Short mmCIF file of C-alpha atoms in Angstrom, two decimals:
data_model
loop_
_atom_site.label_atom_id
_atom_site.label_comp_id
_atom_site.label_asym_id
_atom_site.label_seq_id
_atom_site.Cartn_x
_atom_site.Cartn_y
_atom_site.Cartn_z
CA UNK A 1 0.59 -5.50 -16.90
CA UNK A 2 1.64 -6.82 -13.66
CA UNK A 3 4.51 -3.73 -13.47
CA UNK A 4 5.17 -1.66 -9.88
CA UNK A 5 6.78 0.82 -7.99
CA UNK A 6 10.07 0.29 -6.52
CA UNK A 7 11.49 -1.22 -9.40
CA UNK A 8 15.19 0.48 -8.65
CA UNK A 9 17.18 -1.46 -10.65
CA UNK A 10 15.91 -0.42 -13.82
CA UNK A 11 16.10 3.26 -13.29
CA UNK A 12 20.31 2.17 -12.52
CA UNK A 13 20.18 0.24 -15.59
CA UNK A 14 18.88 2.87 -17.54
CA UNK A 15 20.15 6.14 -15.94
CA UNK A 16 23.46 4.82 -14.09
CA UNK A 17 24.59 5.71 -10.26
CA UNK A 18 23.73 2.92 -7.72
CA UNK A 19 21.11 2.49 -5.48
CA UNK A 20 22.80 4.63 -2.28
CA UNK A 21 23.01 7.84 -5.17
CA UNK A 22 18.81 7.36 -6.15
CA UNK A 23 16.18 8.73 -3.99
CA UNK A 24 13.43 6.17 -4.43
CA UNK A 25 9.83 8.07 -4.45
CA UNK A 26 8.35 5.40 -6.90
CA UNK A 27 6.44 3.90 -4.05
CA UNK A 28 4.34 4.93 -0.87
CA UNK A 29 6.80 3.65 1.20
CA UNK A 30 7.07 5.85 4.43
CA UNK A 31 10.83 7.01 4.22
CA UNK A 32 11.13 7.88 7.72
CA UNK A 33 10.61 3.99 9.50
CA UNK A 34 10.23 3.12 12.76
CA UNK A 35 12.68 2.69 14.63
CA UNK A 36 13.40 -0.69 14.57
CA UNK A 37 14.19 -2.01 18.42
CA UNK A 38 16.59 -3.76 19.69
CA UNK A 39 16.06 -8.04 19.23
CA UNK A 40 16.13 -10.90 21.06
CA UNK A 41 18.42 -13.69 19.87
CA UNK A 42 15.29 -15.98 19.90
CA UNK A 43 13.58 -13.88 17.17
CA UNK A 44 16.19 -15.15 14.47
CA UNK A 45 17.15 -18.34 15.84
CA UNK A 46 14.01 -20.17 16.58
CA UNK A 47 10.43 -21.07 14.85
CA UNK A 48 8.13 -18.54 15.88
CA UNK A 49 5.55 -19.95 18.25
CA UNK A 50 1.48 -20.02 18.00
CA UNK A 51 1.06 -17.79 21.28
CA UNK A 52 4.03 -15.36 19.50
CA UNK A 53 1.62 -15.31 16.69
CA UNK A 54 -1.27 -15.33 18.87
CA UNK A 55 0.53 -11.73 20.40
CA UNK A 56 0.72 -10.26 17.32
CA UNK A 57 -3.12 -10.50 16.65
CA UNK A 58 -4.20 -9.56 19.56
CA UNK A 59 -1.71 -6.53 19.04
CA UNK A 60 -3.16 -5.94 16.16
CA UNK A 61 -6.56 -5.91 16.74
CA UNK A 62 -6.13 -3.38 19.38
CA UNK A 63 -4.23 -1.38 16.77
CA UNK A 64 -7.35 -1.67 14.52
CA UNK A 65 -9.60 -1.31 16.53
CA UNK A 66 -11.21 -4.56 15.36
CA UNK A 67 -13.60 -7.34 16.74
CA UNK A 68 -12.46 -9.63 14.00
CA UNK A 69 -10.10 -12.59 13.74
CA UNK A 70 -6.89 -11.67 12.78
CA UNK A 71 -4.53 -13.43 10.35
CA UNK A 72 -0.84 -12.13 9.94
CA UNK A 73 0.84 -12.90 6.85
CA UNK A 74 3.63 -11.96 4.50
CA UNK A 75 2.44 -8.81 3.87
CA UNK A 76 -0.74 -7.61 2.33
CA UNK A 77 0.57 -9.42 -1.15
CA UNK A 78 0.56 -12.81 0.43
CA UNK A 79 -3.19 -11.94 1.10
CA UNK A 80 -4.41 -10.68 -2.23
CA UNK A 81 -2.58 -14.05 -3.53
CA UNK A 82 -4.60 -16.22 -0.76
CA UNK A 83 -8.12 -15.40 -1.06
CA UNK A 84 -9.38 -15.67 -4.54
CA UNK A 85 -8.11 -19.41 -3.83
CA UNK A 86 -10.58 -19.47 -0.77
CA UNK A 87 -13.75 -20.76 -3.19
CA UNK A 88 -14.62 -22.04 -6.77
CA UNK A 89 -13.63 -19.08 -9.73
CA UNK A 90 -16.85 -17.41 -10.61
CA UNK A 91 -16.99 -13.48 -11.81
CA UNK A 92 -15.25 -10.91 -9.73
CA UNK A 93 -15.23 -7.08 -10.30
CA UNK A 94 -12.21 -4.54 -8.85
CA UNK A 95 -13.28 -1.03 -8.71
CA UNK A 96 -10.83 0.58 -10.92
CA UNK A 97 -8.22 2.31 -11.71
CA UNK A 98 -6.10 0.77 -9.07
CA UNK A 99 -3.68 -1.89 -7.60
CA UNK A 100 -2.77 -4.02 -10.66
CA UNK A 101 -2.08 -7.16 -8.55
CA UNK A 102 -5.85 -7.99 -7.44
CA UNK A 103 -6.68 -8.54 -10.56
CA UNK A 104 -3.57 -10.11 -11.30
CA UNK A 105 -3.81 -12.63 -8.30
CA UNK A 106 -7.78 -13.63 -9.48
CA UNK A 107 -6.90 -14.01 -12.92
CA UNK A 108 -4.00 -16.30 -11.89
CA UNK A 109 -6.83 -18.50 -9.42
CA UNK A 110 -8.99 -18.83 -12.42
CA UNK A 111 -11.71 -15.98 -11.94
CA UNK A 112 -13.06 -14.09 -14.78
CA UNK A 113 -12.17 -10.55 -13.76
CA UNK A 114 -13.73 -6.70 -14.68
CA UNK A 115 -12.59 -3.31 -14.06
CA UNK A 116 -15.29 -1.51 -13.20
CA UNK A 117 -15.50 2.61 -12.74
CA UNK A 118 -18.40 2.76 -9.88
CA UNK A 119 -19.04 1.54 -6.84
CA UNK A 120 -22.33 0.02 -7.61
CA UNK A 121 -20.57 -1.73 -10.57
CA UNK A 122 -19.64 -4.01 -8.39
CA UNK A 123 -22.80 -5.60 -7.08
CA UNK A 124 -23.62 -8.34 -8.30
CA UNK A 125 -20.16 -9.80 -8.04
CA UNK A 126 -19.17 -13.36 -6.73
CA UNK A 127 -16.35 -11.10 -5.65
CA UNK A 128 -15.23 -7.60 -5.26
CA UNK A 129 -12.40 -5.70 -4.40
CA UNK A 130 -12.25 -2.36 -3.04
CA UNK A 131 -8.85 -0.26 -2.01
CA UNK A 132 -9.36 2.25 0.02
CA UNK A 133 -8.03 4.98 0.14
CA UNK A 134 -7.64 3.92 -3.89
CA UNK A 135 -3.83 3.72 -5.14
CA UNK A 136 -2.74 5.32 -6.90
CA UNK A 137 -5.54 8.55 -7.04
CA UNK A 138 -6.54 8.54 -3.65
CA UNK A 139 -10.10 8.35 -4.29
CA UNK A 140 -11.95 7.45 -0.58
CA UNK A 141 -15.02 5.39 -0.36
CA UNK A 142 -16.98 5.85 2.65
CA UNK A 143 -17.57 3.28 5.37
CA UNK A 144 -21.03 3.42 4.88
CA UNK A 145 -20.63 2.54 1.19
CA UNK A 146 -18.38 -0.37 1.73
CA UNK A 147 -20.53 -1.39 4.33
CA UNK A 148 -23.67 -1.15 1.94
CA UNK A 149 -21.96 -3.03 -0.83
CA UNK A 150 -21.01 -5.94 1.31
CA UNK A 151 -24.41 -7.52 1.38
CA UNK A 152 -24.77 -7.08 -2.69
CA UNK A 153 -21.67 -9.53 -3.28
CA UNK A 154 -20.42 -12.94 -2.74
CA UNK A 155 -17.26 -12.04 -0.87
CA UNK A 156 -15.77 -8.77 -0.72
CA UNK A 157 -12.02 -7.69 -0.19
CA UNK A 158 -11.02 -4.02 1.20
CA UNK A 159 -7.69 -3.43 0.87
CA UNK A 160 -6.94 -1.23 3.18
CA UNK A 161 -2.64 -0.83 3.12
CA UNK A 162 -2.60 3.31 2.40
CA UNK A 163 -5.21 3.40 5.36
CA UNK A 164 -3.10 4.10 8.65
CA UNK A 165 -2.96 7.74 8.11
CA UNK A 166 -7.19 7.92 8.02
CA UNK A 167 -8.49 5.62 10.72
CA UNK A 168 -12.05 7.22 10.27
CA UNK A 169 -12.14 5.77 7.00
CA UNK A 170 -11.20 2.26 7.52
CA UNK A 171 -14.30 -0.70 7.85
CA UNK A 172 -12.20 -2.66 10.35
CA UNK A 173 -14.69 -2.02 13.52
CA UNK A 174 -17.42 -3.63 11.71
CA UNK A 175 -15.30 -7.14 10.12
CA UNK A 176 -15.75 -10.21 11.22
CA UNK A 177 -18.61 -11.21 9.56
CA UNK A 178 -18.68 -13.44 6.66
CA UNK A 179 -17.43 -12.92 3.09
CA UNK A 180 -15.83 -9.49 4.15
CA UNK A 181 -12.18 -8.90 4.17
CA UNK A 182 -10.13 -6.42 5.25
CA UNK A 183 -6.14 -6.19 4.40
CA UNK A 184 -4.00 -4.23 5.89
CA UNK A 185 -0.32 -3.83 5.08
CA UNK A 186 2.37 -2.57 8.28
CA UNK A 187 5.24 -2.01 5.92
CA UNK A 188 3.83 1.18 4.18
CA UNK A 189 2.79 3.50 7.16
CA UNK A 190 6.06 1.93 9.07
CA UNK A 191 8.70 2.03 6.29
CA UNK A 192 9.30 -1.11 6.66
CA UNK A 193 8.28 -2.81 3.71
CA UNK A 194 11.55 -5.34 3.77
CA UNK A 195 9.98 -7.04 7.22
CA UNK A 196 6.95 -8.39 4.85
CA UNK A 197 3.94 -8.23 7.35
CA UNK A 198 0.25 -7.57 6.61
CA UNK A 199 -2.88 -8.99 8.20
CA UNK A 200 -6.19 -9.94 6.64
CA UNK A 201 -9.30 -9.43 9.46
CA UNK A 202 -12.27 -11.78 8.72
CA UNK A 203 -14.80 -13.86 10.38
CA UNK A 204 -13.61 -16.66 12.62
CA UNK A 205 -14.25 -19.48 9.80
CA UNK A 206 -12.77 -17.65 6.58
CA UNK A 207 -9.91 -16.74 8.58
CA UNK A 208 -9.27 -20.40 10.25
CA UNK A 209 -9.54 -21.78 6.42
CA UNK A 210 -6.86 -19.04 5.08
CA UNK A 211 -4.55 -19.86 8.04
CA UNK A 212 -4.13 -23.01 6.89
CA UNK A 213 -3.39 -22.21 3.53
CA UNK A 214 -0.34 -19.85 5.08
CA UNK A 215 0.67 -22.87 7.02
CA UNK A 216 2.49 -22.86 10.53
CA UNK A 217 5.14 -20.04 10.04
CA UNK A 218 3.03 -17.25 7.75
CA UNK A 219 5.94 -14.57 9.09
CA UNK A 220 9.33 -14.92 10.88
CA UNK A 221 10.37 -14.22 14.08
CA UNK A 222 11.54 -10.78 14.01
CA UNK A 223 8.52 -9.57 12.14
CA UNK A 224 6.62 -10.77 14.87
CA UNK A 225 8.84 -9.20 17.56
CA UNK A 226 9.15 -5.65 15.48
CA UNK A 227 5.29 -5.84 14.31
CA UNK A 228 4.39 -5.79 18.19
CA UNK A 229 6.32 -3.01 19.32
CA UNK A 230 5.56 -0.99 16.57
CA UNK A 231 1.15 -1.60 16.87
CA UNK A 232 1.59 -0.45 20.20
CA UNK A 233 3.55 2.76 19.41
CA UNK A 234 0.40 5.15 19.29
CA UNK A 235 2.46 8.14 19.85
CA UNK A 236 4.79 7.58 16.96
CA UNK A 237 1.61 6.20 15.02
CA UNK A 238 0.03 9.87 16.13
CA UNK A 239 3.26 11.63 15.28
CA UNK A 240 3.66 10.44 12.21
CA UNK A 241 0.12 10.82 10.61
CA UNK A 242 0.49 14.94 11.49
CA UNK A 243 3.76 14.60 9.94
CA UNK A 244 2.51 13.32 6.36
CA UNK A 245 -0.25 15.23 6.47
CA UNK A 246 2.07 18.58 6.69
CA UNK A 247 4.24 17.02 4.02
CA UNK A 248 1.57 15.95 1.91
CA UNK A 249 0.43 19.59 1.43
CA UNK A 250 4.56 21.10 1.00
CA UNK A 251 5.00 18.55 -1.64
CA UNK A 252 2.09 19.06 -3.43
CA UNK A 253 2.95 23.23 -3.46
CA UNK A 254 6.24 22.09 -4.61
CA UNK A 255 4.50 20.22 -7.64
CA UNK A 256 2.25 23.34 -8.19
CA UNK A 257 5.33 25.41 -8.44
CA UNK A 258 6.79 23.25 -11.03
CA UNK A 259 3.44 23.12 -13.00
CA UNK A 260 2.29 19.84 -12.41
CA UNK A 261 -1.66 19.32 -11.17
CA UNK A 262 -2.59 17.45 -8.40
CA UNK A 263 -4.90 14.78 -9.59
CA UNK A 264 -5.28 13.32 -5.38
CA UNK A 265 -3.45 10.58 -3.81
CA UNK A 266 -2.73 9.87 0.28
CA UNK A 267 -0.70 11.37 2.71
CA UNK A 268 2.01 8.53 1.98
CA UNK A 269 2.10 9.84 -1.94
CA UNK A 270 0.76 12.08 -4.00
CA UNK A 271 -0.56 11.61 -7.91
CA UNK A 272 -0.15 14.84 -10.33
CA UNK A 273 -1.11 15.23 -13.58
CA UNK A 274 1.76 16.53 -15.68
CA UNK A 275 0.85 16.75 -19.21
CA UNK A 276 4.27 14.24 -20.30
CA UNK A 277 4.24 11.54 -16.86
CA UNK A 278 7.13 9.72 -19.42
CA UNK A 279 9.10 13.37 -19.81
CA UNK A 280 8.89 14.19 -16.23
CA UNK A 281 10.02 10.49 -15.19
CA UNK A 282 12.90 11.24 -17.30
CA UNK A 283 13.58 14.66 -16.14
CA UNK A 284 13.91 13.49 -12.70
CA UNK A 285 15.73 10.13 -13.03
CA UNK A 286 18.50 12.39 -14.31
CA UNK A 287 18.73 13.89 -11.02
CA UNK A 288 18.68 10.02 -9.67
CA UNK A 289 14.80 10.53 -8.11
CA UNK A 290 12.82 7.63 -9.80
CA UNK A 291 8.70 7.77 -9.96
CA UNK A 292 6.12 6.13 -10.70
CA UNK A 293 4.04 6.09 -13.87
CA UNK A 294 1.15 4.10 -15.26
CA UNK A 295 0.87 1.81 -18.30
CA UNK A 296 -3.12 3.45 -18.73
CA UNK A 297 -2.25 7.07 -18.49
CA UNK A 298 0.10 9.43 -20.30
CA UNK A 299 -0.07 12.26 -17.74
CA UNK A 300 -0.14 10.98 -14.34
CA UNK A 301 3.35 10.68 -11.93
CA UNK A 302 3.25 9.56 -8.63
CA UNK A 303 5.49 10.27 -5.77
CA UNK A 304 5.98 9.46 -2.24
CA UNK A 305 7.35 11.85 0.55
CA UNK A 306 10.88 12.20 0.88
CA UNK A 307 12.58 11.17 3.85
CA UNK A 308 14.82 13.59 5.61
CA UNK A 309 15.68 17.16 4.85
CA UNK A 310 18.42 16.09 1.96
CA UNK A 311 15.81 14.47 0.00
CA UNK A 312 13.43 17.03 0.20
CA UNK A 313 16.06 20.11 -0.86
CA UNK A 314 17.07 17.59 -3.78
CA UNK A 315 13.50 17.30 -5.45
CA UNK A 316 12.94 20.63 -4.53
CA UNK A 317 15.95 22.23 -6.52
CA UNK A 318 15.14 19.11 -9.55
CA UNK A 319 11.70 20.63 -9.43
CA UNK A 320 12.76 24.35 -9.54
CA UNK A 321 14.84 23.17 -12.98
CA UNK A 322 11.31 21.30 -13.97
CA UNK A 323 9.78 25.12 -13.62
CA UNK A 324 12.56 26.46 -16.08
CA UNK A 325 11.54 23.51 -18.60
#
């Protein structure tokens, strides 16, 4: 079931208000952006250009830290849609639970897929997928793991978009060779999810092949423009990981409080166990907060951080009424 998180209008379908009364937590959106600068007229009126493209690579292999080639795209989506399209369809294994559209996007391409529970499940594999940190639990697997499996399959994908906030576990030093992909998204870890901008890193080859699948204009003009500044912003990028990470920990004492168990999750959201995920999504849509549940578990809710001190007193006094339940 291809179903996600930030699905807002059918918690206002359901539960009334509009979308400026809801607090959406349903994703791992960061809810405090960057701030967006100001634009040049250029950036909306004219077809970006190959060295404006060319920029924003570079930018972002500096941001990276990566030897790689660099492709930006329509966000980290438009890459999990490209690359199973890249070869033939043979048998590809996604390390599981997780993000429902990689197996989605092979499935669509042709590939006979498996949800597998281990990482050495998925040797053997014309084609695995890895995200890591894992949404929606969090679960980390170590560079030197990913780095191990790579030889044991055909082509392997690391999805990387919850990864901003824990550079030491990201594999995007050692890409650029072949049949090893790594995805990042911007618009999580820079709230800016509307801009649509990711970036696969690959070898030189793979990478030339899945440029011209995106064709000559893979992102606009202002994503371009705001994607720069924003890569080379390491003191907001600094800022902002100490900033989750404090959150991270109030939110999840707030969810203790309320007697909900942390099952893991990121600094960008957090995953609790809490006995009724379908009660609890309920309980809090009333108070206009909307969630995120899973079609494969009864217990688990996941939330993002709020954004702002309003947001935060709201969930917190929804939660204190979750206590009194």
């Amino acid at each position: 079931m291809r179903d996600h998180g930030g699905n807002l209008d059918q918690a206002i379908e359901t539960y009334g208000g509009t979308a400026a009364d809801w607090i959406d937590l349903s994703t791992g959106i960061n809810r405090v952006p960057y701030p967006v600068p100001p634009l040049p007229p250029s950036a909306w009126t004219d077809l970006p250009t190959r060295r404006a493209q060319s920029d924003l690579a570079s930018v972002a292999s500096a941001a990276y830290a990566t030897p790689a080639a660099v492709l930006a795209v329509a966000g980290a989506q438009a890459a999990i849609q490209m690359i199973p399209r890249l070869g033939p369809p043979g048998c590809a294994r996604v390390l599981s639970p997780t993000y429902n559209e990689h197996a989605a996007a092979l499935r669509n391409a042709g590939w006979q897929v498996e949800d597998v529970p281990a990482l050495d499940d998925l040797a053997g594999a014309d084609l695995a997928v890895i995200v890591n940190p894992n949404n929606p639990d969090g679960r980390q697997t170590s560079p030197e793991g990913v780095l191990a499996l790579a030889g044991r399959v055909g082509r392997l994908v690391v999805d990387e978009s919850f990864a901003d906030p824990c550079p030491e576990l990201s594999v995007a030093p050692h890409a650029g060779r072949a049949g090893l992909f790594v995805l990042r998204s911007f618009g999580k870890f820079y709230g800016l999810a509307g801009l649509r901008l990711g970036f696969i890193l690959g070898a030189p080859a793979e990478i030339a092949r899945l440029s011209d699948m995106a064709g000559p204009w893979p992102v606009c003009g202002a994503a371009i423009a705001i994607g720069q500044a924003a890569l080379s912003d390491g003191d907001w990028a600094a800022d902002t990981i100490a900033r989750l990470a404090d959150e991270a920990e109030r939110l999840d004492a707030i969810a203790s409080a309320a007697g909900w168990a942390s099952v893991g999750g990121t600094t960008l959201f957090r995953l609790y166990d809490t006995d009724d995920a379908a009660g609890a999504q309920t309980f809090l849509a009333r108070h206009h907060i909307w969630s995120r549940r899973f079609p494969y578990s009864q217990e688990w809710l996941r939330l993002g951080l709020p954004g702002g001190a309003d947001e935060w007193a709201r969930l917190e006094t929804a939660l204190r009424g979750a206590e009194r339940r």
